[in-house]
PDB file of C-alpha atoms and ligand atoms in Angstrom:
ATOM      1  CA  MET D1478     -16.423  33.306 -11.498  1.00  0.00           C
ATOM      2  CA  SER D1479     -14.688  35.933 -13.614  1.00  0.00           C
ATOM      3  CA  GLU D1480     -12.095  36.693 -10.940  1.00  0.00           C
ATOM      4  CA  ILE D1481     -10.813  33.132 -10.689  1.00  0.00           C
ATOM      5  CA  SER D1482      -7.887  32.175 -12.872  1.00  0.00           C
ATOM      6  CA  ILE D1483      -6.669  28.590 -13.153  1.00  0.00           C
ATOM      7  CA  ILE D1484      -3.148  27.968 -14.432  1.00  0.00           C
ATOM      8  CA  THR D1485      -1.318  24.677 -14.820  1.00  0.00           C
ATOM      9  CA  GLY D1486       2.218  23.473 -15.316  1.00  0.00           C
ATOM     10  CA  ASN D1487       3.057  20.192 -17.042  1.00  0.00           C
ATOM     11  CA  ALA D1488       2.363  17.868 -14.090  1.00  0.00           C
ATOM     12  CA  ASN D1489      -1.316  17.192 -14.708  1.00  0.00           C
ATOM     13  CA  PRO D1490      -2.874  19.540 -17.304  1.00  0.00           C
ATOM     14  CA  LYS D1491      -5.773  17.115 -17.850  1.00  0.00           C
ATOM     15  CA  LEU D1492      -6.851  17.476 -14.236  1.00  0.00           C
ATOM     16  CA  ALA D1493      -6.577  21.287 -14.462  1.00  0.00           C
ATOM     17  CA  THR D1494      -8.784  21.248 -17.573  1.00  0.00           C
ATOM     18  CA  GLU D1495     -11.336  19.038 -15.807  1.00  0.00           C
ATOM     19  CA  ILE D1496     -11.386  21.476 -12.880  1.00  0.00           C
ATOM     20  CA  CYS D1497     -12.029  24.352 -15.298  1.00  0.00           C
ATOM     21  CA  ASP D1498     -14.857  22.372 -16.919  1.00  0.00           C
ATOM     22  CA  GLN D1499     -16.422  21.864 -13.497  1.00  0.00           C
ATOM     23  CA  LEU D1500     -16.138  25.596 -12.786  1.00  0.00           C
ATOM     24  CA  GLY D1501     -17.335  26.565 -16.267  1.00  0.00           C
ATOM     25  CA  ILE D1502     -14.267  28.708 -16.977  1.00  0.00           C
ATOM     26  CA  ASN D1503     -11.352  28.519 -19.399  1.00  0.00           C
ATOM     27  CA  LEU D1504      -7.838  27.633 -18.330  1.00  0.00           C
ATOM     28  CA  THR D1505      -5.613  30.732 -18.302  1.00  0.00           C
ATOM     29  CA  GLU D1506      -3.036  30.039 -20.992  1.00  0.00           C
ATOM     30  CA  ALA D1507       0.563  29.836 -19.843  1.00  0.00           C
ATOM     31  CA  LEU D1508       3.693  28.815 -21.654  1.00  0.00           C
ATOM     32  CA  VAL D1509       5.647  26.387 -19.464  1.00  0.00           C
ATOM     33  CA  SER D1510       8.509  25.112 -21.568  1.00  0.00           C
ATOM     34  CA  ARG D1511      12.310  24.843 -21.469  1.00  0.00           C
ATOM     35  CA  PHE D1512      15.257  26.910 -22.643  1.00  0.00           C
ATOM     36  CA  SER D1513      17.708  24.950 -24.776  1.00  0.00           C
ATOM     37  CA  GLU D1514      19.895  23.983 -21.792  1.00  0.00           C
ATOM     38  CA  GLY D1515      16.891  22.811 -19.741  1.00  0.00           C
ATOM     39  CA  GLU D1516      16.009  25.826 -17.590  1.00  0.00           C
ATOM     40  CA  ILE D1517      12.293  26.300 -17.156  1.00  0.00           C
ATOM     41  CA  ARG D1518      10.754  29.083 -19.211  1.00  0.00           C
ATOM     42  CA  VAL D1519       7.366  30.467 -18.158  1.00  0.00           C
ATOM     43  CA  LYS D1520       5.093  33.111 -19.600  1.00  0.00           C
ATOM     44  CA  VAL D1521       1.530  33.558 -18.419  1.00  0.00           C
ATOM     45  CA  GLU D1522      -0.430  34.593 -21.498  1.00  0.00           C
ATOM     46  CA  GLY D1523      -3.679  35.810 -19.912  1.00  0.00           C
ATOM     47  CA  ASN D1524      -4.015  38.881 -17.683  1.00  0.00           C
ATOM     48  CA  VAL D1525      -4.049  37.931 -13.986  1.00  0.00           C
ATOM     49  CA  ARG D1526      -3.838  41.409 -12.448  1.00  0.00           C
ATOM     50  CA  GLY D1527      -6.082  41.490  -9.381  1.00  0.00           C
ATOM     51  CA  LYS D1528      -7.235  37.910  -9.938  1.00  0.00           C
ATOM     52  CA  ASP D1529      -7.650  35.033  -7.499  1.00  0.00           C
ATOM     53  CA  VAL D1530      -5.127  32.676  -9.116  1.00  0.00           C
ATOM     54  CA  PHE D1531      -4.987  28.910  -8.553  1.00  0.00           C
ATOM     55  CA  ILE D1532      -1.914  27.103  -9.890  1.00  0.00           C
ATOM     56  CA  VAL D1533      -2.654  23.395 -10.303  1.00  0.00           C
ATOM     57  CA  GLN D1534       0.530  21.362 -10.095  1.00  0.00           C
ATOM     58  CA  SER D1535       1.093  18.021  -8.382  1.00  0.00           C
ATOM     59  CA  THR D1536       4.721  17.541  -7.445  1.00  0.00           C
ATOM     60  CA  CYS D1537       4.773  14.093  -8.981  1.00  0.00           C
ATOM     61  CA  ARG D1538       7.275  12.541 -11.392  1.00  0.00           C
ATOM     62  CA  PRO D1539       9.417  14.217 -12.760  1.00  0.00           C
ATOM     63  CA  VAL D1540       9.308  15.565  -9.222  1.00  0.00           C
ATOM     64  CA  ASN D1541      12.067  18.161  -9.380  1.00  0.00           C
ATOM     65  CA  ASP D1542      10.924  19.585 -12.720  1.00  0.00           C
ATOM     66  CA  ASN D1543       7.317  19.796 -11.617  1.00  0.00           C
ATOM     67  CA  PHE D1544       8.310  21.393  -8.340  1.00  0.00           C
ATOM     68  CA  MET D1545      10.465  24.036 -10.057  1.00  0.00           C
ATOM     69  CA  GLU D1546       7.669  24.731 -12.544  1.00  0.00           C
ATOM     70  CA  LEU D1547       5.355  25.373  -9.591  1.00  0.00           C
ATOM     71  CA  LEU D1548       7.790  27.800  -7.931  1.00  0.00           C
ATOM     72  CA  ILE D1549       8.434  29.671 -11.168  1.00  0.00           C
ATOM     73  CA  LEU D1550       4.717  29.878 -11.985  1.00  0.00           C
ATOM     74  CA  ILE D1551       4.048  31.325  -8.525  1.00  0.00           C
ATOM     75  CA  ASP D1552       6.786  33.896  -9.089  1.00  0.00           C
ATOM     76  CA  ALA D1553       5.372  34.808 -12.502  1.00  0.00           C
ATOM     77  CA  VAL D1554       1.825  35.422 -11.289  1.00  0.00           C
ATOM     78  CA  LYS D1555       2.962  37.348  -8.209  1.00  0.00           C
ATOM     79  CA  ARG D1556       4.981  39.665 -10.442  1.00  0.00           C
ATOM     80  CA  ALA D1557       1.951  39.972 -12.710  1.00  0.00           C
ATOM     81  CA  SER D1558       0.028  41.450  -9.737  1.00  0.00           C
ATOM     82  CA  ALA D1559      -2.302  38.558  -8.959  1.00  0.00           C
ATOM     83  CA  ARG D1560      -4.439  39.423  -5.921  1.00  0.00           C
ATOM     84  CA  ARG D1561      -3.923  36.033  -4.308  1.00  0.00           C
ATOM     85  CA  VAL D1562      -2.043  32.904  -5.356  1.00  0.00           C
ATOM     86  CA  THR D1563      -3.098  29.450  -4.219  1.00  0.00           C
ATOM     87  CA  ALA D1564      -0.755  26.558  -4.926  1.00  0.00           C
ATOM     88  CA  VAL D1565      -3.090  23.650  -5.702  1.00  0.00           C
ATOM     89  CA  ILE D1566      -0.932  20.585  -5.080  1.00  0.00           C
ATOM     90  CA  PRO D1567      -3.214  17.535  -5.271  1.00  0.00           C
ATOM     91  CA  TYR D1568      -0.188  15.290  -4.646  1.00  0.00           C
ATOM     92  CA  TYR D1569       2.438  16.834  -2.378  1.00  0.00           C
ATOM     93  CA  GLY D1570       5.775  15.198  -3.182  1.00  0.00           C
ATOM     94  CA  TYR D1571       8.813  15.013  -0.892  1.00  0.00           C
ATOM     95  CA  ALA D1572       6.359  14.366   1.947  1.00  0.00           C
ATOM     96  CA  ARG D1573       7.738  11.032   3.087  1.00  0.00           C
ATOM     97  CA  GLN D1574      10.815  12.646   4.653  1.00  0.00           C
ATOM     98  CA  ASP D1575       8.761  14.471   7.246  1.00  0.00           C
ATOM     99  CA  ARG D1576      10.798  13.988  10.428  1.00  0.00           C
ATOM    100  CA  LYS D1577      14.376  13.505  11.546  1.00  0.00           C
ATOM    101  CA  ASP D1578      14.148   9.817  12.406  1.00  0.00           C
ATOM    102  CA  GLN D1579      17.853   9.133  11.772  1.00  0.00           C
ATOM    103  CA  PRO D1580      20.953  11.268  12.158  1.00  0.00           C
ATOM    104  CA  ARG D1581      21.919  13.486   9.233  1.00  0.00           C
ATOM    105  CA  VAL D1582      18.678  13.251   7.257  1.00  0.00           C
ATOM    106  CA  PRO D1583      16.708  16.224   5.907  1.00  0.00           C
ATOM    107  CA  ILE D1584      13.070  17.114   6.494  1.00  0.00           C
ATOM    108  CA  THR D1585      12.176  17.634   2.859  1.00  0.00           C
ATOM    109  CA  ALA D1586       8.471  18.162   3.541  1.00  0.00           C
ATOM    110  CA  LYS D1587       9.415  21.276   5.519  1.00  0.00           C
ATOM    111  CA  LEU D1588      12.031  22.455   3.017  1.00  0.00           C
ATOM    112  CA  VAL D1589       9.462  22.225   0.217  1.00  0.00           C
ATOM    113  CA  ALA D1590       6.931  24.144   2.330  1.00  0.00           C
ATOM    114  CA  ASN D1591       9.501  26.907   2.921  1.00  0.00           C
ATOM    115  CA  LEU D1592      10.273  27.168  -0.785  1.00  0.00           C
ATOM    116  CA  ILE D1593       6.613  27.361  -1.830  1.00  0.00           C
ATOM    117  CA  THR D1594       6.013  30.099   0.735  1.00  0.00           C
ATOM    118  CA  SER D1595       9.161  32.024  -0.261  1.00  0.00           C
ATOM    119  CA  ALA D1596       8.146  31.871  -3.922  1.00  0.00           C
ATOM    120  CA  GLY D1597       5.058  33.887  -2.960  1.00  0.00           C
ATOM    121  CA  ALA D1598       2.127  31.488  -2.502  1.00  0.00           C
ATOM    122  CA  SER D1599      -0.632  33.011  -0.379  1.00  0.00           C
ATOM    123  CA  ARG D1600      -2.168  29.640   0.474  1.00  0.00           C
ATOM    124  CA  VAL D1601      -2.042  25.939  -0.359  1.00  0.00           C
ATOM    125  CA  LEU D1602      -4.752  23.507  -1.362  1.00  0.00           C
ATOM    126  CA  THR D1603      -3.735  19.871  -1.173  1.00  0.00           C
ATOM    127  CA  MET D1604      -5.152  16.385  -0.672  1.00  0.00           C
ATOM    128  CA  ASP D1605      -4.341  13.401   1.546  1.00  0.00           C
ATOM    129  CA  LEU D1606      -0.935  14.559   2.748  1.00  0.00           C
ATOM    130  CA  HIS D1607       1.326  11.686   3.710  1.00  0.00           C
ATOM    131  CA  ALA D1608       1.211  13.073   7.260  1.00  0.00           C
ATOM    132  CA  SER D1609      -1.417  15.655   8.123  1.00  0.00           C
ATOM    133  CA  GLN D1610       0.978  17.554  10.410  1.00  0.00           C
ATOM    134  CA  ILE D1611       2.764  18.739   7.244  1.00  0.00           C
ATOM    135  CA  GLN D1612       0.064  21.435   7.258  1.00  0.00           C
ATOM    136  CA  GLY D1613       1.954  22.931  10.185  1.00  0.00           C
ATOM    137  CA  PHE D1614       5.137  23.204   8.122  1.00  0.00           C
ATOM    138  CA  PHE D1615       3.497  26.154   6.371  1.00  0.00           C
ATOM    139  CA  ASP D1616       2.964  29.589   7.911  1.00  0.00           C
ATOM    140  CA  ILE D1617       0.307  30.296   5.290  1.00  0.00           C
ATOM    141  CA  PRO D1618      -3.193  28.743   5.285  1.00  0.00           C
ATOM    142  CA  VAL D1619      -3.400  25.148   4.077  1.00  0.00           C
ATOM    143  CA  ASP D1620      -6.677  23.554   3.032  1.00  0.00           C
ATOM    144  CA  HIS D1621      -6.367  19.804   3.304  1.00  0.00           C
ATOM    145  CA  LEU D1622      -8.838  17.736   1.280  1.00  0.00           C
ATOM    146  CA  TYR D1623      -9.522  14.007   1.505  1.00  0.00           C
ATOM    147  CA  ALA D1624     -10.313  11.578  -1.284  1.00  0.00           C
ATOM    148  CA  ILE D1625     -12.440   9.522   1.104  1.00  0.00           C
ATOM    149  CA  ASN D1626     -15.869  10.645  -0.161  1.00  0.00           C
ATOM    150  CA  THR D1627     -14.930  10.102  -3.812  1.00  0.00           C
ATOM    151  CA  ILE D1628     -13.493   6.652  -3.087  1.00  0.00           C
ATOM    152  CA  CYS D1629     -16.261   5.537  -0.714  1.00  0.00           C
ATOM    153  CA  GLU D1630     -18.964   6.454  -3.258  1.00  0.00           C
ATOM    154  CA  TYR D1631     -17.330   3.978  -5.626  1.00  0.00           C
ATOM    155  CA  PHE D1632     -17.283   1.169  -3.073  1.00  0.00           C
ATOM    156  CA  LEU D1633     -20.790   1.934  -1.766  1.00  0.00           C
ATOM    157  CA  ASP D1634     -22.067   1.305  -5.308  1.00  0.00           C
ATOM    158  CA  LYS D1635     -20.623  -2.206  -5.109  1.00  0.00           C
ATOM    159  CA  GLN D1636     -22.876  -2.956  -2.114  1.00  0.00           C
ATOM    160  CA  PHE D1637     -20.380  -5.289  -0.473  1.00  0.00           C
ATOM    161  CA  LYS D1638     -21.409  -7.512   2.372  1.00  0.00           C
ATOM    162  CA  ASP D1639     -18.870  -8.627   4.990  1.00  0.00           C
ATOM    163  CA  LEU D1640     -16.472  -5.811   4.207  1.00  0.00           C
ATOM    164  CA  VAL D1641     -13.263  -5.144   6.118  1.00  0.00           C
ATOM    165  CA  ILE D1642     -11.066  -2.089   5.615  1.00  0.00           C
ATOM    166  CA  VAL D1643      -7.378  -2.790   6.069  1.00  0.00           C
ATOM    167  CA  SER D1644      -4.667  -0.316   6.931  1.00  0.00           C
ATOM    168  CA  PRO D1645      -1.387  -1.470   5.372  1.00  0.00           C
ATOM    169  CA  ASP D1646       0.604  -0.033   8.284  1.00  0.00           C
ATOM    170  CA  VAL D1647       0.153   1.393  11.755  1.00  0.00           C
ATOM    171  CA  GLY D1648       0.508   4.954  10.416  1.00  0.00           C
ATOM    172  CA  GLY D1649      -2.608   4.514   8.281  1.00  0.00           C
ATOM    173  CA  ILE D1650      -5.003   3.460  11.049  1.00  0.00           C
ATOM    174  CA  ARG D1651      -6.744   6.818  11.323  1.00  0.00           C
ATOM    175  CA  MET D1652      -7.464   6.932   7.603  1.00  0.00           C
ATOM    176  CA  ALA D1653      -8.615   3.291   7.541  1.00  0.00           C
ATOM    177  CA  ARG D1654     -10.895   3.865  10.513  1.00  0.00           C
ATOM    178  CA  ALA D1655     -12.561   6.778   8.699  1.00  0.00           C
ATOM    179  CA  TYR D1656     -13.169   4.545   5.652  1.00  0.00           C
ATOM    180  CA  ALA D1657     -14.509   1.747   7.860  1.00  0.00           C
ATOM    181  CA  ARG D1658     -16.956   4.149   9.471  1.00  0.00           C
ATOM    182  CA  LYS D1659     -18.177   5.513   6.138  1.00  0.00           C
ATOM    183  CA  LEU D1660     -18.565   2.052   4.613  1.00  0.00           C
ATOM    184  CA  SER D1661     -19.978   0.439   7.781  1.00  0.00           C
ATOM    185  CA  ALA D1662     -17.160  -2.080   7.601  1.00  0.00           C
ATOM    186  CA  GLY D1663     -14.814  -3.839  10.002  1.00  0.00           C
ATOM    187  CA  LEU D1664     -11.192  -2.810  10.502  1.00  0.00           C
ATOM    188  CA  ALA D1665      -7.918  -4.739  10.322  1.00  0.00           C
ATOM    189  CA  ILE D1666      -4.319  -3.571  10.489  1.00  0.00           C
ATOM    190  CA  VAL D1667      -1.137  -4.837   8.894  1.00  0.00           C
ATOM    191  CA  ASP D1668       1.949  -4.662  11.026  1.00  0.00           C
ATOM    192  CA  LYS D1669       4.556  -3.902   8.361  1.00  0.00           C
ATOM    193  CA  ARG D1670       8.331  -3.643   8.621  1.00  0.00           C
ATOM    194  CA  ARG D1671      10.126  -1.517   6.023  1.00  0.00           C
ATOM    195  CA  ASP D1672      13.531  -3.008   5.220  1.00  0.00           C
ATOM    196  CA  SER D1673      14.406  -0.363   2.594  1.00  0.00           C
ATOM    197  CA  PRO D1674      12.516   2.256   0.495  1.00  0.00           C
ATOM    198  CA  GLU D1675      11.686  -0.559  -1.955  1.00  0.00           C
ATOM    199  CA  LYS D1676      11.166  -3.547   0.345  1.00  0.00           C
ATOM    200  CA  THR D1677       8.631  -4.229   3.072  1.00  0.00           C
ATOM    201  CA  GLU D1678       7.712  -7.283   5.098  1.00  0.00           C
ATOM    202  CA  VAL D1679       4.388  -8.125   6.727  1.00  0.00           C
ATOM    203  CA  MET D1680       4.907  -9.153  10.338  1.00  0.00           C
ATOM    204  CA  HIS D1681       1.309  -9.638  11.591  1.00  0.00           C
ATOM    205  CA  ILE D1682      -2.293  -8.893  10.673  1.00  0.00           C
ATOM    206  CA  LEU D1683      -4.477  -7.641  13.478  1.00  0.00           C
ATOM    207  CA  GLY D1684      -8.191  -8.286  12.914  1.00  0.00           C
ATOM    208  CA  GLU D1685     -10.407 -10.873  11.251  1.00  0.00           C
ATOM    209  CA  VAL D1686     -10.315 -11.117   7.446  1.00  0.00           C
ATOM    210  CA  LYS D1687     -11.306 -14.744   6.797  1.00  0.00           C
ATOM    211  CA  ASP D1688     -14.158 -14.964   4.234  1.00  0.00           C
ATOM    212  CA  LYS D1689     -14.390 -11.157   4.132  1.00  0.00           C
ATOM    213  CA  ASN D1690     -14.196  -8.792   1.202  1.00  0.00           C
ATOM    214  CA  VAL D1691     -11.279  -6.516   1.851  1.00  0.00           C
ATOM    215  CA  VAL D1692     -10.339  -2.977   0.818  1.00  0.00           C
ATOM    216  CA  LEU D1693      -6.792  -1.938   1.654  1.00  0.00           C
ATOM    217  CA  VAL D1694      -6.568   1.848   1.905  1.00  0.00           C
ATOM    218  CA  ASP D1695      -3.327   3.774   1.572  1.00  0.00           C
ATOM    219  CA  ASP D1696      -2.277   7.307   0.738  1.00  0.00           C
ATOM    220  CA  ILE D1697       0.430   6.310  -1.753  1.00  0.00           C
ATOM    221  CA  ILE D1698       1.288   3.387  -3.956  1.00  0.00           C
ATOM    222  CA  ALA D1699       4.911   3.792  -5.041  1.00  0.00           C
ATOM    223  CA  THR D1700       6.790   0.542  -5.732  1.00  0.00           C
ATOM    224  CA  GLY D1701       3.675  -1.415  -4.759  1.00  0.00           C
ATOM    225  CA  SER D1702       5.702  -3.472  -2.306  1.00  0.00           C
ATOM    226  CA  SER D1703       3.569  -2.587   0.765  1.00  0.00           C
ATOM    227  CA  LEU D1704       0.383  -3.347  -1.120  1.00  0.00           C
ATOM    228  CA  MET D1705       1.471  -6.633  -2.678  1.00  0.00           C
ATOM    229  CA  GLU D1706       2.975  -8.012   0.526  1.00  0.00           C
ATOM    230  CA  ALA D1707      -0.185  -7.160   2.444  1.00  0.00           C
ATOM    231  CA  ILE D1708      -2.494  -8.599  -0.218  1.00  0.00           C
ATOM    232  CA  GLU D1709      -0.678 -11.933  -0.321  1.00  0.00           C
ATOM    233  CA  GLU D1710      -0.857 -12.238   3.455  1.00  0.00           C
ATOM    234  CA  LEU D1711      -4.569 -11.326   3.459  1.00  0.00           C
ATOM    235  CA  LYS D1712      -5.229 -14.032   0.892  1.00  0.00           C
ATOM    236  CA  ARG D1713      -3.216 -16.563   2.928  1.00  0.00           C
ATOM    237  CA  ARG D1714      -5.501 -15.716   5.835  1.00  0.00           C
ATOM    238  CA  GLY D1715      -8.596 -16.499   3.800  1.00  0.00           C
ATOM    239  CA  ALA D1716      -9.774 -13.069   2.592  1.00  0.00           C
ATOM    240  CA  ARG D1717     -12.304 -13.299  -0.255  1.00  0.00           C
ATOM    241  CA  ASP D1718     -11.966 -10.471  -2.844  1.00  0.00           C
ATOM    242  CA  VAL D1719      -9.170  -8.033  -2.168  1.00  0.00           C
ATOM    243  CA  TYR D1720      -9.351  -4.451  -3.473  1.00  0.00           C
ATOM    244  CA  ALA D1721      -7.049  -1.518  -2.871  1.00  0.00           C
ATOM    245  CA  ALA D1722      -7.938   2.173  -2.669  1.00  0.00           C
ATOM    246  CA  VAL D1723      -5.111   4.653  -2.991  1.00  0.00           C
ATOM    247  CA  SER D1724      -5.149   8.447  -3.054  1.00  0.00           C
ATOM    248  CA  HIS D1725      -1.947   8.975  -5.025  1.00  0.00           C
ATOM    249  CA  GLY D1726      -0.658   6.660  -7.770  1.00  0.00           C
ATOM    250  CA  VAL D1727       3.078   7.347  -7.693  1.00  0.00           C
ATOM    251  CA  LEU D1728       3.532   3.937  -9.390  1.00  0.00           C
ATOM    252  CA  SER D1729       7.305   3.754  -9.536  1.00  0.00           C
ATOM    253  CA  GLY D1730       9.486   0.891 -10.757  1.00  0.00           C
ATOM    254  CA  ASP D1731       7.451  -2.112 -11.840  1.00  0.00           C
ATOM    255  CA  ALA D1732       4.403  -1.311  -9.681  1.00  0.00           C
ATOM    256  CA  LEU D1733       2.026  -1.546 -12.652  1.00  0.00           C
ATOM    257  CA  VAL D1734       3.384  -4.928 -13.688  1.00  0.00           C
ATOM    258  CA  LYS D1735       2.949  -6.171 -10.119  1.00  0.00           C
ATOM    259  CA  ILE D1736      -0.662  -4.957 -10.121  1.00  0.00           C
ATOM    260  CA  GLN D1737      -1.493  -6.512 -13.473  1.00  0.00           C
ATOM    261  CA  ASN D1738       0.179  -9.838 -12.627  1.00  0.00           C
ATOM    262  CA  SER D1739      -1.273 -10.211  -9.155  1.00  0.00           C
ATOM    263  CA  LYS D1740      -3.733 -13.095  -8.959  1.00  0.00           C
ATOM    264  CA  SER D1741      -4.774 -12.017  -5.467  1.00  0.00           C
ATOM    265  CA  LEU D1742      -5.695  -8.392  -6.234  1.00  0.00           C
ATOM    266  CA  LYS D1743      -9.099  -7.796  -7.783  1.00  0.00           C
ATOM    267  CA  GLU D1744      -8.729  -4.082  -8.528  1.00  0.00           C
ATOM    268  CA  VAL D1745      -6.931  -0.969  -7.356  1.00  0.00           C
ATOM    269  CA  VAL D1746      -8.819   2.309  -7.269  1.00  0.00           C
ATOM    270  CA  ILE D1747      -6.628   5.408  -7.587  1.00  0.00           C
ATOM    271  CA  THR D1748      -7.496   9.087  -7.899  1.00  0.00           C
ATOM    272  CA  ASN D1749      -6.144  11.210 -10.732  1.00  0.00           C
ATOM    273  CA  SER D1750      -4.079  13.471  -8.426  1.00  0.00           C
ATOM    274  CA  ILE D1751      -1.187  12.140 -10.533  1.00  0.00           C
ATOM    275  CA  PRO D1752      -1.759  11.302 -14.225  1.00  0.00           C
ATOM    276  CA  LEU D1753      -2.395   7.574 -14.493  1.00  0.00           C
ATOM    277  CA  PRO D1754      -1.389   5.185 -17.273  1.00  0.00           C
ATOM    278  CA  ASP D1755      -3.645   4.153 -20.123  1.00  0.00           C
ATOM    279  CA  PRO D1756      -6.682   2.345 -18.580  1.00  0.00           C
ATOM    280  CA  GLU D1757      -6.997   0.094 -21.646  1.00  0.00           C
ATOM    281  CA  LYS D1758      -3.565  -1.371 -20.933  1.00  0.00           C
ATOM    282  CA  ASN D1759      -4.119  -1.500 -17.184  1.00  0.00           C
ATOM    283  CA  PRO D1760      -7.598  -2.936 -16.641  1.00  0.00           C
ATOM    284  CA  LYS D1761      -6.989  -3.561 -12.933  1.00  0.00           C
ATOM    285  CA  VAL D1762      -6.485   0.152 -12.296  1.00  0.00           C
ATOM    286  CA  GLN D1763      -9.710   2.083 -11.841  1.00  0.00           C
ATOM    287  CA  THR D1764      -9.287   5.867 -11.923  1.00  0.00           C
ATOM    288  CA  LEU D1765     -11.538   8.194  -9.950  1.00  0.00           C
ATOM    289  CA  SER D1766     -11.517  11.900 -10.717  1.00  0.00           C
ATOM    290  CA  ILE D1767     -10.984  14.405  -7.922  1.00  0.00           C
ATOM    291  CA  ALA D1768     -11.719  17.328 -10.272  1.00  0.00           C
ATOM    292  CA  PRO D1769     -15.223  17.858  -8.779  1.00  0.00           C
ATOM    293  CA  LEU D1770     -13.742  17.922  -5.265  1.00  0.00           C
ATOM    294  CA  LEU D1771     -10.973  20.369  -6.200  1.00  0.00           C
ATOM    295  CA  ALA D1772     -13.367  22.581  -8.158  1.00  0.00           C
ATOM    296  CA  GLU D1773     -15.742  22.747  -5.191  1.00  0.00           C
ATOM    297  CA  ALA D1774     -12.847  23.585  -2.859  1.00  0.00           C
ATOM    298  CA  ILE D1775     -11.576  26.308  -5.220  1.00  0.00           C
ATOM    299  CA  LYS D1776     -15.063  27.805  -5.422  1.00  0.00           C
ATOM    300  CA  ARG D1777     -15.350  27.761  -1.647  1.00  0.00           C
ATOM    301  CA  ILE D1778     -11.917  29.334  -1.110  1.00  0.00           C
ATOM    302  CA  HIS D1779     -12.836  32.044  -3.599  1.00  0.00           C
ATOM    303  CA  ASP D1780     -16.193  32.669  -1.904  1.00  0.00           C
ATOM    304  CA  GLU D1781     -14.608  32.521   1.585  1.00  0.00           C
ATOM    305  CA  LYS D1782     -16.786  29.536   2.523  1.00  0.00           C
ATOM    306  CA  SER D1783     -16.023  26.551   4.728  1.00  0.00           C
ATOM    307  CA  ILE D1784     -14.049  23.631   3.316  1.00  0.00           C
ATOM    308  CA  SER D1785     -14.217  21.440   6.392  1.00  0.00           C
ATOM    309  CA  CYS D1786     -17.976  21.057   6.047  1.00  0.00           C
ATOM    310  CA  LEU D1787     -17.285  18.943   2.944  1.00  0.00           C
ATOM    311  CA  PHE D1788     -15.875  16.257   5.214  1.00  0.00           C
ATOM    312  CA  PHE D1789     -16.994  16.665   8.823  1.00  0.00           C
TER     313      PHE D1789
HETATM  314  C1  LIG Y2587       3.905   4.518   3.820  1.00  0.00           C
HETATM  315  O1  LIG Y2587       3.981   5.053   4.915  1.00  0.00           O
HETATM  316  C2  LIG Y2587       2.904   4.930   2.805  1.00  0.00           C
HETATM  317  O2  LIG Y2587       1.642   5.140   3.381  1.00  0.00           O
HETATM  318  C3  LIG Y2587       2.788   3.921   1.688  1.00  0.00           C
HETATM  319  O3  LIG Y2587       2.367   2.685   2.237  1.00  0.00           O
HETATM  320  C4  LIG Y2587       4.096   3.723   0.995  1.00  0.00           C
HETATM  321  O4  LIG Y2587       4.657   4.950   0.631  1.00  0.00           O
HETATM  322  C5  LIG Y2587       3.908   2.867  -0.235  1.00  0.00           C
HETATM  323  O5  LIG Y2587       5.158   2.635  -0.796  1.00  0.00           O
HETATM  324  P1  LIG Y2587       5.442   1.337  -1.665  1.00  0.00           P
HETATM  325  O6  LIG Y2587       4.330   1.229  -2.675  1.00  0.00           O
HETATM  326  O7  LIG Y2587       6.775   1.605  -2.303  1.00  0.00           O
HETATM  327  O8  LIG Y2587       5.504   0.179  -0.732  1.00  0.00           O
END
């Protein structure tokens, strides 16, 4: 393991430390601070010459700062003669603008991919991309992980009977179907209309949820609007206990308040791809660590072993 070097910015240092613990190595020290006017100042303290370097940095809130830190860290380790640089981006921000679905809009997911590549990344390791075709926005290798095994283990322990997995929108059917298969559960789909980035409306629910335990699975919870709207409708249709499982807890606006105040939601399970709020103050949020998954993937990338066999 001596050739692996793990470096982190300020996005999620706790996750980076957990990954190091799993690998039995120390984090490579790096100063990632600010000059007085706000520019990002980076200095990698440990020697990375010839090393297989993994920079762990989710591009979560503050998105632009964390993204710039990632680019500057990549530049620093390239110039320090790292053998290979993998950008480990457990949560890939700017992914929701992934196609030109209206005139005069950007494709930020592609722009971000270009910038990461131009900064000098050799490869990318990420998890539950908002759209898996974002992998194709990169001309460098992308290893795409899934939180499904980590999340399903949690729900398998609960030994639910009469379980239905619900996709909160048509775009999430593939993911929901994979969960349903793993948990031997039924499948239902919410037909959702998005009125604005903050407001959604449930039009229909396809599938039977009456008297069933339900797990809604989604890649992101941002404002919580999609989740809350869907949960209320599921309850109106007679669902028993309603849980949610989310890969990335963006948790913007008053999402946490909505979660805590919801009488219809039993619990929301979220991975630590993004740092989550204090569990003591948010008892309805259950955090699952993806550090073992990322550590295993890093080990496999380093050893040139298969990643896909972890999932398929
Ligand atoms: C939408 O396509 C995504 O999968 C999520 O459902 C969405 O980003 C969640 O956003 P919000 O929590 O703001 O409704």
